[in-house]
Amino acid sequence: MPYTSDATLTISCGRISGFNLGVIQRPDYDDTPTPEFFNPSWMSTLPDNRSLSEVTIPGTHNTAALYGGVYAECQSWSLPSQLQAGVRFLDVRVHHLDGVLNIHHGVMYQKAHFGDVLRDVVNFLNKYPSETVLMRIKEEQSKTNSIYTPVVKYIHRYARWDLLWHSRQVPTMGQARGKLIILQDFYGTELGMNYKSMDIADDWKVPSLAQVPDKWQSAYNHLEAAAVGSKAQMFLTFSSGAGISAFPRSVAQRINPKLYKYLMAKKNKNQCFGIICMDFPSAPMIQSIINFQLKEDEEQDSVL
């Protein structure tokens, strides 16, 4: 769908605590219920021998945080819609109680459990076997440090064991296709890759909107490092942030335009930025990230 850099759809807008309250769809930010357009099989064009660490990947922070008001909401699209739009990194937070893993953002229950997330991923990969999905799993709010066993039980019940990438090594695209790659951020026998094995920038604390420039500087510095870093290393940059006086939505409305402008300025570069994880991304933003795939027939030095 054609769009311009200043195109904005706004419905029922108001103002509250420094951010727009309503439904906004811009090239850099989208809190409407449905993406502007979809790109469900973009990984099909990537060569099988390309390492996943050499792929630039769009992701969402607190992927399933759709409920709870301005303090808790980080996304407006359902997980199936996010996957259809091209998101391939999921940030999944589970609250553990007596073996049950409910999806939470802080204290806010997100009207889903871990099995719902797995079911959506399985359905997507069954339909689009050319793709892979990376999923960070982290315990949220509860502090049992014992989610390994229930995670395994949920996988057996709602997915299947051979769906997983069972190695700490970074796979190639050929190895990753049709697989769920768990980025394990909890104790227990390795189910996939170790989340902390990546080079991560997640300076999420933004006490007030006055600190948004500091947040952007942190993300900018990490993206610049990823572009010139080792292609054997996976990089993960969170553009999201929040604080007592800066809600996820208000931070995203200010950070996302900076990120989009940054990506547009580099669109002719043959660079890899790793995983870029966002709140309220738009379909054009996701597409701009997808477009950064290394071109094998170009000399890297000529475009850096």
C-alpha positions as a LaTeX table, in Angstrom:
\begin{tabular}{lrrr}
\hline
Residue & $x$ (\AA) & $y$ (\AA) & $z$ (\AA) \\
\hline
Met1 & 0.00 & 0.00 & 0.00 \\
Pro2 & 1.50 & 3.38 & $-0.94$ \\
Tyr3 & 2.30 & 5.81 & 1.82 \\
Thr4 & 4.22 & 9.00 & 2.37 \\
Ser5 & 6.53 & 9.90 & 5.22 \\
Asp6 & 3.98 & 12.28 & 6.73 \\
Ala7 & 0.92 & 10.07 & 6.27 \\
Thr8 & $-1.01$ & 9.71 & 9.51 \\
Leu9 & $-4.36$ & 8.15 & 10.31 \\
Thr10 & $-5.76$ & 9.36 & 13.63 \\
Ile11 & $-9.15$ & 8.50 & 15.04 \\
Ser12 & $-10.79$ & 9.73 & 18.26 \\
Cys13 & $-7.64$ & 11.44 & 19.46 \\
Gly14 & $-7.24$ & 13.06 & 22.84 \\
Arg15 & $-4.31$ & 14.02 & 25.02 \\
Ile16 & $-3.25$ & 12.47 & 28.29 \\
Ser17 & 0.08 & 12.83 & 30.10 \\
Gly18 & 2.01 & 13.88 & 27.01 \\
Phe19 & 0.91 & 11.30 & 24.43 \\
Asn20 & $-1.85$ & 10.85 & 21.91 \\
Leu21 & $-4.77$ & 8.75 & 23.03 \\
Gly22 & $-6.52$ & 7.25 & 20.06 \\
Val23 & $-5.83$ & 5.17 & 17.00 \\
Ile24 & $-2.78$ & 6.25 & 15.03 \\
Gln25 & $-1.28$ & 4.72 & 11.91 \\
Arg26 & 1.92 & 6.33 & 10.67 \\
Pro27 & 4.84 & 4.92 & 8.67 \\
Asp28 & 6.79 & 4.68 & 11.95 \\
Tyr29 & 4.10 & 3.93 & 14.55 \\
Asp30 & 0.85 & 1.96 & 14.58 \\
Asp31 & $-1.55$ & 1.33 & 17.45 \\
Thr32 & $-4.48$ & 0.32 & 15.24 \\
Pro33 & $-5.83$ & $-3.25$ & 15.54 \\
Thr34 & $-4.51$ & $-4.43$ & 12.14 \\
Pro35 & $-1.25$ & $-3.88$ & 10.22 \\
Glu36 & $-1.41$ & $-1.74$ & 7.11 \\
Phe37 & $-0.08$ & $-4.66$ & 5.04 \\
Phe38 & 1.40 & $-8.13$ & 5.54 \\
Asn39 & 4.65 & $-9.85$ & 4.57 \\
Pro40 & 4.31 & $-13.40$ & 5.93 \\
Ser41 & 7.00 & $-15.21$ & 3.92 \\
Trp42 & 9.85 & $-12.72$ & 3.54 \\
Met43 & 12.46 & $-15.21$ & 4.75 \\
Ser44 & 11.77 & $-17.41$ & 1.73 \\
Thr45 & 14.06 & $-15.17$ & $-0.36$ \\
Leu46 & 17.06 & $-15.61$ & 1.96 \\
Pro47 & 19.74 & $-18.15$ & 0.94 \\
Asp48 & 19.83 & $-21.38$ & 2.95 \\
Asn49 & 23.52 & $-20.96$ & 3.76 \\
Arg50 & 23.07 & $-17.56$ & 5.42 \\
Ser51 & 23.63 & $-17.57$ & 9.16 \\
Leu52 & 20.76 & $-16.19$ & 11.23 \\
Ser53 & 23.29 & $-13.82$ & 12.77 \\
Glu54 & 23.57 & $-12.21$ & 9.32 \\
Val55 & 19.84 & $-11.55$ & 9.01 \\
Thr56 & 18.21 & $-8.27$ & 10.04 \\
Ile57 & 15.04 & $-9.21$ & 11.92 \\
Pro58 & 12.06 & $-7.17$ & 13.18 \\
Gly59 & 10.79 & $-8.01$ & 16.65 \\
Thr60 & 8.35 & $-6.83$ & 19.29 \\
His61 & 9.01 & $-6.09$ & 22.95 \\
Asn62 & 6.51 & $-7.65$ & 25.36 \\
Thr63 & 4.89 & $-9.21$ & 22.33 \\
Ala64 & 1.60 & $-10.22$ & 23.98 \\
Ala65 & 1.11 & $-7.09$ & 26.13 \\
Leu66 & $-2.19$ & $-6.00$ & 24.58 \\
Tyr67 & $-4.14$ & $-5.22$ & 27.76 \\
Gly68 & $-3.86$ & $-3.25$ & 30.97 \\
Gly69 & $-4.10$ & 0.38 & 29.92 \\
Val70 & $-1.31$ & 2.83 & 29.22 \\
Tyr71 & 1.06 & 1.42 & 31.82 \\
Ala72 & 1.01 & $-2.12$ & 30.44 \\
Glu73 & 0.12 & $-2.06$ & 26.74 \\
Cys74 & 3.10 & $-2.38$ & 24.38 \\
Gln75 & 1.39 & $-3.72$ & 21.25 \\
Ser76 & $-1.98$ & $-3.39$ & 19.55 \\
Trp77 & $-1.78$ & $-6.29$ & 17.06 \\
Ser78 & $-2.52$ & $-9.89$ & 17.92 \\
Leu79 & 0.34 & $-12.36$ & 17.69 \\
Pro80 & $-0.95$ & $-13.88$ & 14.41 \\
Ser81 & $-1.11$ & $-10.37$ & 12.92 \\
Gln82 & 2.41 & $-9.59$ & 14.09 \\
Leu83 & 3.75 & $-12.75$ & 12.48 \\
Gln84 & 1.83 & $-12.05$ & 9.27 \\
Ala85 & 3.28 & $-8.52$ & 9.22 \\
Gly86 & 6.81 & $-9.94$ & 9.32 \\
Val87 & 7.77 & $-9.95$ & 13.02 \\
Arg88 & 10.13 & $-12.85$ & 13.72 \\
Phe89 & 11.42 & $-12.13$ & 17.24 \\
Leu90 & 8.94 & $-12.52$ & 20.09 \\
Asp91 & 9.49 & $-11.33$ & 23.66 \\
Val92 & 7.27 & $-13.58$ & 25.78 \\
Arg93 & 6.81 & $-13.05$ & 29.54 \\
Val94 & 5.21 & $-15.81$ & 31.62 \\
His95 & 3.89 & $-15.68$ & 35.18 \\
His96 & 4.37 & $-19.02$ & 36.94 \\
Leu97 & 1.93 & $-20.39$ & 39.51 \\
Asp98 & 1.68 & $-24.12$ & 40.30 \\
Gly99 & 2.84 & $-25.16$ & 36.85 \\
Val100 & 0.56 & $-22.74$ & 35.00 \\
Leu101 & 2.25 & $-20.19$ & 32.73 \\
Asn102 & 0.03 & $-17.19$ & 32.11 \\
Ile103 & 1.17 & $-14.29$ & 29.95 \\
His104 & 1.85 & $-11.15$ & 31.97 \\
His105 & 3.30 & $-7.68$ & 31.70 \\
Gly106 & 4.18 & $-6.89$ & 35.27 \\
Val107 & 1.09 & $-7.52$ & 37.37 \\
Met108 & $-1.22$ & $-7.33$ & 34.35 \\
Tyr109 & $-2.59$ & $-10.64$ & 33.08 \\
Gln110 & $-2.77$ & $-10.57$ & 29.27 \\
Lys111 & $-5.78$ & $-12.87$ & 28.84 \\
Ala112 & $-3.65$ & $-15.70$ & 27.47 \\
His113 & $-1.38$ & $-18.51$ & 28.57 \\
Phe114 & 1.86 & $-19.82$ & 27.10 \\
Gly115 & $-0.02$ & $-22.53$ & 25.21 \\
Asp116 & $-1.93$ & $-19.86$ & 23.26 \\
Val117 & 1.38 & $-18.33$ & 22.15 \\
Leu118 & 2.77 & $-21.71$ & 21.11 \\
Arg119 & $-0.39$ & $-22.57$ & 19.21 \\
Asp120 & $-0.21$ & $-19.34$ & 17.21 \\
Val121 & 3.45 & $-19.93$ & 16.35 \\
Val122 & 2.81 & $-23.55$ & 15.33 \\
Asn123 & $-0.09$ & $-22.51$ & 13.09 \\
Phe124 & 2.06 & $-19.86$ & 11.45 \\
Leu125 & 5.05 & $-22.13$ & 10.84 \\
Asn126 & 2.82 & $-24.89$ & 9.48 \\
Lys127 & 1.44 & $-22.42$ & 6.95 \\
Tyr128 & 4.78 & $-20.73$ & 6.18 \\
Pro129 & 7.55 & $-23.35$ & 6.53 \\
Ser130 & 10.08 & $-21.02$ & 4.90 \\
Glu131 & 10.09 & $-18.89$ & 8.07 \\
Thr132 & 11.57 & $-19.21$ & 11.53 \\
Val133 & 10.46 & $-17.64$ & 14.80 \\
Leu134 & 12.80 & $-16.65$ & 17.62 \\
Met135 & 11.20 & $-16.51$ & 21.06 \\
Arg136 & 12.72 & $-15.10$ & 24.20 \\
Ile137 & 10.99 & $-16.67$ & 27.21 \\
Lys138 & 11.31 & $-14.92$ & 30.58 \\
Glu139 & 9.57 & $-15.24$ & 33.93 \\
Glu140 & 7.55 & $-12.12$ & 34.72 \\
Gln141 & 6.34 & $-10.87$ & 38.12 \\
Ser142 & 6.57 & $-14.30$ & 39.76 \\
Lys143 & 10.05 & $-15.20$ & 40.99 \\
Thr144 & 10.02 & $-18.98$ & 41.23 \\
Asn145 & 13.08 & $-19.48$ & 38.99 \\
Ser146 & 11.54 & $-22.84$ & 38.09 \\
Ile147 & 9.71 & $-22.46$ & 34.79 \\
Tyr148 & 11.79 & $-25.01$ & 32.87 \\
Thr149 & 9.55 & $-28.02$ & 33.60 \\
Pro150 & 6.25 & $-26.26$ & 32.80 \\
Val151 & 7.75 & $-24.75$ & 29.62 \\
Val152 & 8.67 & $-28.27$ & 28.46 \\
Lys153 & 5.19 & $-29.56$ & 29.32 \\
Tyr154 & 3.54 & $-26.76$ & 27.38 \\
Ile155 & 5.77 & $-27.46$ & 24.36 \\
His156 & 4.78 & $-31.13$ & 24.36 \\
Arg157 & 1.09 & $-30.24$ & 24.72 \\
Tyr158 & 0.72 & $-27.27$ & 22.38 \\
Ala159 & 3.60 & $-27.71$ & 19.92 \\
Arg160 & 5.96 & $-30.61$ & 19.31 \\
Trp161 & 9.49 & $-31.36$ & 20.37 \\
Asp162 & 10.95 & $-31.54$ & 16.85 \\
Leu163 & 9.66 & $-28.03$ & 16.13 \\
Leu164 & 12.49 & $-26.64$ & 18.27 \\
Trp165 & 16.04 & $-25.81$ & 17.25 \\
His166 & 17.92 & $-28.01$ & 19.73 \\
Ser167 & 21.32 & $-26.33$ & 19.77 \\
Arg168 & 23.08 & $-23.37$ & 21.36 \\
Gln169 & 24.73 & $-22.68$ & 18.00 \\
Val170 & 23.37 & $-20.05$ & 15.63 \\
Pro171 & 21.65 & $-21.91$ & 12.76 \\
Thr172 & 21.71 & $-21.13$ & 9.08 \\
Met173 & 18.46 & $-20.18$ & 7.40 \\
Gly174 & 18.27 & $-23.64$ & 5.90 \\
Gln175 & 18.50 & $-25.19$ & 9.37 \\
Ala176 & 16.09 & $-22.68$ & 10.91 \\
Arg177 & 13.23 & $-22.89$ & 8.43 \\
Gly178 & 10.04 & $-24.14$ & 10.04 \\
Lys179 & 11.65 & $-24.04$ & 13.49 \\
Leu180 & 10.90 & $-22.26$ & 16.73 \\
Ile181 & 14.18 & $-21.03$ & 18.20 \\
Ile182 & 13.89 & $-20.56$ & 21.95 \\
Leu183 & 16.15 & $-17.86$ & 23.33 \\
Gln184 & 16.25 & $-19.18$ & 26.87 \\
Asp185 & 16.17 & $-16.51$ & 29.57 \\
Phe186 & 15.57 & $-18.88$ & 32.49 \\
Tyr187 & 17.37 & $-21.61$ & 34.40 \\
Gly188 & 17.40 & $-25.23$ & 33.20 \\
Thr189 & 18.75 & $-27.59$ & 30.59 \\
Glu190 & 19.21 & $-25.79$ & 27.29 \\
Leu191 & 16.17 & $-25.96$ & 25.02 \\
Gly192 & 17.77 & $-23.84$ & 22.33 \\
Met193 & 19.99 & $-20.79$ & 22.32 \\
Asn194 & 21.02 & $-18.85$ & 25.42 \\
Tyr195 & 19.40 & $-15.42$ & 25.39 \\
Lys196 & 22.41 & $-13.85$ & 27.08 \\
Ser197 & 24.73 & $-15.18$ & 24.38 \\
Met198 & 23.59 & $-12.26$ & 22.22 \\
Asp199 & 24.97 & $-8.74$ & 22.29 \\
Ile200 & 21.97 & $-6.92$ & 23.81 \\
Ala201 & 21.05 & $-3.28$ & 24.36 \\
Asp202 & 17.93 & $-3.03$ & 26.53 \\
Asp203 & 18.12 & 0.28 & 28.38 \\
Trp204 & 14.39 & 0.19 & 29.01 \\
Lys205 & 14.22 & 2.56 & 31.98 \\
Val206 & 12.98 & 5.94 & 30.76 \\
Pro207 & 11.89 & 7.78 & 33.93 \\
Ser208 & 10.27 & 10.63 & 32.02 \\
Leu209 & 9.89 & 11.86 & 28.46 \\
Ala210 & 12.85 & 14.16 & 29.08 \\
Gln211 & 15.05 & 11.02 & 28.95 \\
Val212 & 13.82 & 9.90 & 25.52 \\
Pro213 & 16.93 & 11.38 & 23.81 \\
Asp214 & 19.13 & 9.26 & 26.11 \\
Lys215 & 17.13 & 6.17 & 25.23 \\
Trp216 & 17.48 & 6.86 & 21.52 \\
Gln217 & 21.22 & 7.46 & 21.88 \\
Ser218 & 21.61 & 4.03 & 23.50 \\
Ala219 & 19.66 & 2.33 & 20.68 \\
Tyr220 & 21.52 & 4.34 & 18.02 \\
Asn221 & 24.93 & 3.40 & 19.44 \\
His222 & 24.03 & $-0.28$ & 19.48 \\
Leu223 & 22.67 & $-0.27$ & 15.94 \\
Glu224 & 25.88 & 1.36 & 14.77 \\
Ala225 & 27.89 & $-1.32$ & 16.61 \\
Ala226 & 25.77 & $-4.10$ & 15.10 \\
Ala227 & 26.36 & $-2.77$ & 11.59 \\
Val228 & 30.14 & $-3.18$ & 11.91 \\
Gly229 & 30.25 & $-6.04$ & 14.43 \\
Ser230 & 31.15 & $-9.67$ & 13.93 \\
Lys231 & 28.70 & $-11.44$ & 11.65 \\
Ala232 & 29.05 & $-14.50$ & 13.87 \\
Gln233 & 27.49 & $-12.57$ & 16.78 \\
Met234 & 23.77 & $-12.01$ & 17.14 \\
Phe235 & 22.84 & $-8.44$ & 18.09 \\
Leu236 & 19.55 & $-7.42$ & 19.73 \\
Thr237 & 18.54 & $-3.77$ & 20.09 \\
Phe238 & 15.43 & $-2.75$ & 22.04 \\
Ser239 & 14.00 & 0.60 & 21.00 \\
Ser240 & 11.29 & 0.29 & 23.65 \\
Gly241 & 11.26 & 2.00 & 27.01 \\
Ala242 & 9.00 & 3.07 & 29.87 \\
Gly243 & 8.97 & 4.71 & 33.27 \\
Ile244 & 6.67 & 6.16 & 35.88 \\
Ser245 & 6.15 & 9.29 & 33.79 \\
Ala246 & 6.77 & 7.79 & 30.36 \\
Phe247 & 4.38 & 5.09 & 29.23 \\
Pro248 & 5.38 & 2.56 & 26.52 \\
Arg249 & 3.05 & 4.21 & 24.03 \\
Ser250 & 4.38 & 7.72 & 24.64 \\
Val251 & 7.99 & 6.57 & 24.36 \\
Ala252 & 7.26 & 4.67 & 21.13 \\
Gln253 & 5.57 & 7.71 & 19.62 \\
Arg254 & 8.85 & 9.59 & 20.08 \\
Ile255 & 11.45 & 6.86 & 19.49 \\
Asn256 & 9.86 & 5.17 & 16.46 \\
Pro257 & 10.15 & 8.25 & 14.21 \\
Lys258 & 13.85 & 8.50 & 15.07 \\
Leu259 & 14.36 & 4.81 & 14.30 \\
Tyr260 & 12.45 & 5.06 & 11.03 \\
Lys261 & 14.44 & 8.11 & 9.93 \\
Tyr262 & 17.68 & 6.29 & 10.84 \\
Leu263 & 16.70 & 3.25 & 8.75 \\
Met264 & 15.57 & 5.33 & 5.80 \\
Ala265 & 18.88 & 7.19 & 5.79 \\
Lys266 & 20.74 & 3.87 & 5.55 \\
Lys267 & 18.49 & 2.07 & 3.07 \\
Asn268 & 21.21 & 1.91 & 0.42 \\
Lys269 & 23.78 & 0.41 & 2.81 \\
Asn270 & 24.68 & $-3.26$ & 2.65 \\
Gln271 & 24.55 & $-3.74$ & 6.41 \\
Cys272 & 23.08 & $-6.08$ & 9.02 \\
Phe273 & 21.55 & $-4.68$ & 12.21 \\
Gly274 & 20.57 & $-7.94$ & 13.89 \\
Ile275 & 17.24 & $-7.98$ & 15.74 \\
Ile276 & 15.42 & $-4.68$ & 16.25 \\
Cys277 & 12.75 & $-4.99$ & 18.93 \\
Met278 & 9.98 & $-2.37$ & 19.14 \\
Asp279 & 6.76 & $-1.23$ & 20.75 \\
Phe280 & 3.89 & $-0.37$ & 18.39 \\
Pro281 & 5.82 & $-0.82$ & 15.12 \\
Ser282 & 4.13 & $-0.08$ & 11.82 \\
Ala283 & 4.07 & $-2.28$ & 8.74 \\
Pro284 & 6.30 & 0.19 & 6.84 \\
Met285 & 8.77 & 0.18 & 9.76 \\
Ile286 & 8.85 & $-3.63$ & 9.74 \\
Gln287 & 9.32 & $-3.64$ & 5.98 \\
Ser288 & 12.19 & $-1.16$ & 6.23 \\
Ile289 & 13.94 & $-3.56$ & 8.64 \\
Ile290 & 13.27 & $-6.57$ & 6.42 \\
Asn291 & 14.83 & $-4.69$ & 3.51 \\
Phe292 & 18.24 & $-4.72$ & 5.23 \\
Gln293 & 19.40 & $-8.11$ & 3.99 \\
Leu294 & 23.02 & $-8.52$ & 2.96 \\
Lys295 & 23.71 & $-8.62$ & $-0.74$ \\
Glu296 & 26.31 & $-11.25$ & $-1.53$ \\
Asp297 & 27.35 & $-9.73$ & $-4.85$ \\
Glu298 & 28.39 & $-6.39$ & $-3.37$ \\
Glu299 & 31.67 & $-5.53$ & $-1.73$ \\
Gln300 & 30.96 & $-4.56$ & 1.87 \\
Asp301 & 33.69 & $-1.94$ & 1.84 \\
Ser302 & 32.03 & $-0.04$ & $-0.97$ \\
Val303 & 28.89 & 0.66 & 1.01 \\
Leu304 & 30.13 & 1.18 & 4.55 \\
\hline
\end{tabular}
